[in-house]
Short mmCIF file of C-alpha atoms in Angstrom, two decimals:
data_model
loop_
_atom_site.label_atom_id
_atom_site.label_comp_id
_atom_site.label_asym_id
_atom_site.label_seq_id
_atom_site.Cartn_x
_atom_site.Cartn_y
_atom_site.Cartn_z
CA UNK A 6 96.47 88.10 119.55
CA UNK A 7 98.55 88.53 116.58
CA UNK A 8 101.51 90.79 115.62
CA UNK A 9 102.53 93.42 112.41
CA UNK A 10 106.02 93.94 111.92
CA UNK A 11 106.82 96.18 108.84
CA UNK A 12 109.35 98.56 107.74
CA UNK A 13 107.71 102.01 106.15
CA UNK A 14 109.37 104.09 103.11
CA UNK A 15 106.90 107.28 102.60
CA UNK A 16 107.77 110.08 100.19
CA UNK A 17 105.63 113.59 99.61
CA UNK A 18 105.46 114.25 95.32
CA UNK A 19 103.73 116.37 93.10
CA UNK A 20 102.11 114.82 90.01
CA UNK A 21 99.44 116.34 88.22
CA UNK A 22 98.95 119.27 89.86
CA UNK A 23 97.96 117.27 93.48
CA UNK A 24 100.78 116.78 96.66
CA UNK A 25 100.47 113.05 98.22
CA UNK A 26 102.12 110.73 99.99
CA UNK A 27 103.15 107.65 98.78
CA UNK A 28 104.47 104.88 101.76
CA UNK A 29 105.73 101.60 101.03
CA UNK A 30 104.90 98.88 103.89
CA UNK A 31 106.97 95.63 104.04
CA UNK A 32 106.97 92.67 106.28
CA UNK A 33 104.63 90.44 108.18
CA UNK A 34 101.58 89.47 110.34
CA UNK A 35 101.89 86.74 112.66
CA UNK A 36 100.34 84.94 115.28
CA UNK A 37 102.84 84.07 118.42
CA UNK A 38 102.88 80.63 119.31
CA UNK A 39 101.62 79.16 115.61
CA UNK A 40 102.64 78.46 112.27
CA UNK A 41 100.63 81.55 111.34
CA UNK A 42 101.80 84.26 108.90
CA UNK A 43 101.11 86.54 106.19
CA UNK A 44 103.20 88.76 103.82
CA UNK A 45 102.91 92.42 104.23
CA UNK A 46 103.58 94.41 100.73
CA UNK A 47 100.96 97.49 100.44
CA UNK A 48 101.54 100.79 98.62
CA UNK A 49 99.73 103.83 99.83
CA UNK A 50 98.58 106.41 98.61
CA UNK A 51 97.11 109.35 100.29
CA UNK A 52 95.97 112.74 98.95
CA UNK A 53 97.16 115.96 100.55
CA UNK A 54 96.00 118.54 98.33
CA UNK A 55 94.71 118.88 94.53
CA UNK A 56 92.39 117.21 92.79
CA UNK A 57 90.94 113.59 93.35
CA UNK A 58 91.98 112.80 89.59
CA UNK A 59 95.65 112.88 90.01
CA UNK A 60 95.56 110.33 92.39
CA UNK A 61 93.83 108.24 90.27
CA UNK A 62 96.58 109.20 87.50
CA UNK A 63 99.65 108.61 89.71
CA UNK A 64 98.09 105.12 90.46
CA UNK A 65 97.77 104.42 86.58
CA UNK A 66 101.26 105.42 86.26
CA UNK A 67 102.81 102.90 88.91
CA UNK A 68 101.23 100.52 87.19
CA UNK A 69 103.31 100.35 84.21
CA UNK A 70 106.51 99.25 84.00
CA UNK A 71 108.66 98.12 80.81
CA UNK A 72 107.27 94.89 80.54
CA UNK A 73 104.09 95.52 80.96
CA UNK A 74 100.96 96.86 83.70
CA UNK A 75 101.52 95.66 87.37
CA UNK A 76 98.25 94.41 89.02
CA UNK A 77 97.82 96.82 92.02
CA UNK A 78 94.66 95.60 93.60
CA UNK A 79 92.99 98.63 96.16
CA UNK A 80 92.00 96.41 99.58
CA UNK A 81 90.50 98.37 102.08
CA UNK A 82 91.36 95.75 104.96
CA UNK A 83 93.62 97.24 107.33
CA UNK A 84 96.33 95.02 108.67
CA UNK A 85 94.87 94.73 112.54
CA UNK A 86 91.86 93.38 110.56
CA UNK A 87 94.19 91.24 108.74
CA UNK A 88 95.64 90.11 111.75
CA UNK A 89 92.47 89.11 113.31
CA UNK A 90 91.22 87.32 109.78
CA UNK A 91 94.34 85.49 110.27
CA UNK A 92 94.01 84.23 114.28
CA UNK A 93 90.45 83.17 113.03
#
């Protein structure tokens, strides 16, 4: 029906007194045999111990960067339900 093809980076830090996991997903969704595709770029970030708050803090701090506050929008969709949005 429709295919992911991504490369994952995942690293295990400590920030505010939490441990998480951050992984880095790049690449693409496609449908075989159609024009079809859409960019894969998602940043995720899990909790694996400590307090709710600090992931909330780490996430504040990967939005800023020298020039300014990155827009990091939380989505919820996973990318098989991206893939089937997309074959729709």
């Amino acid at each position: 029906l429709f295919r992911t093809d991504f490369e994952r980076h995942s690293w295990v830090l400590s920030h505010a007194g939490a441990r998480m996991e951050v992984a880095l997903d790049q690449g693409h969704i496609t449908v075989p045999g159609t024009d079809l595709s859409e960019a894969i770029l998602e940043l995720e970030l899990e909790l694996l111990s400590g307090p709710e708050a600090a992931l909330h803090a780490l996430a504040d701090a990967l939005r800023q960067t020298p020039s300014g506050a990155l827009a990091l929008i939380p989505q919820d969709q996973s990318k098989a339900q991206r893939g089937f949005l997309l074959r729709q």
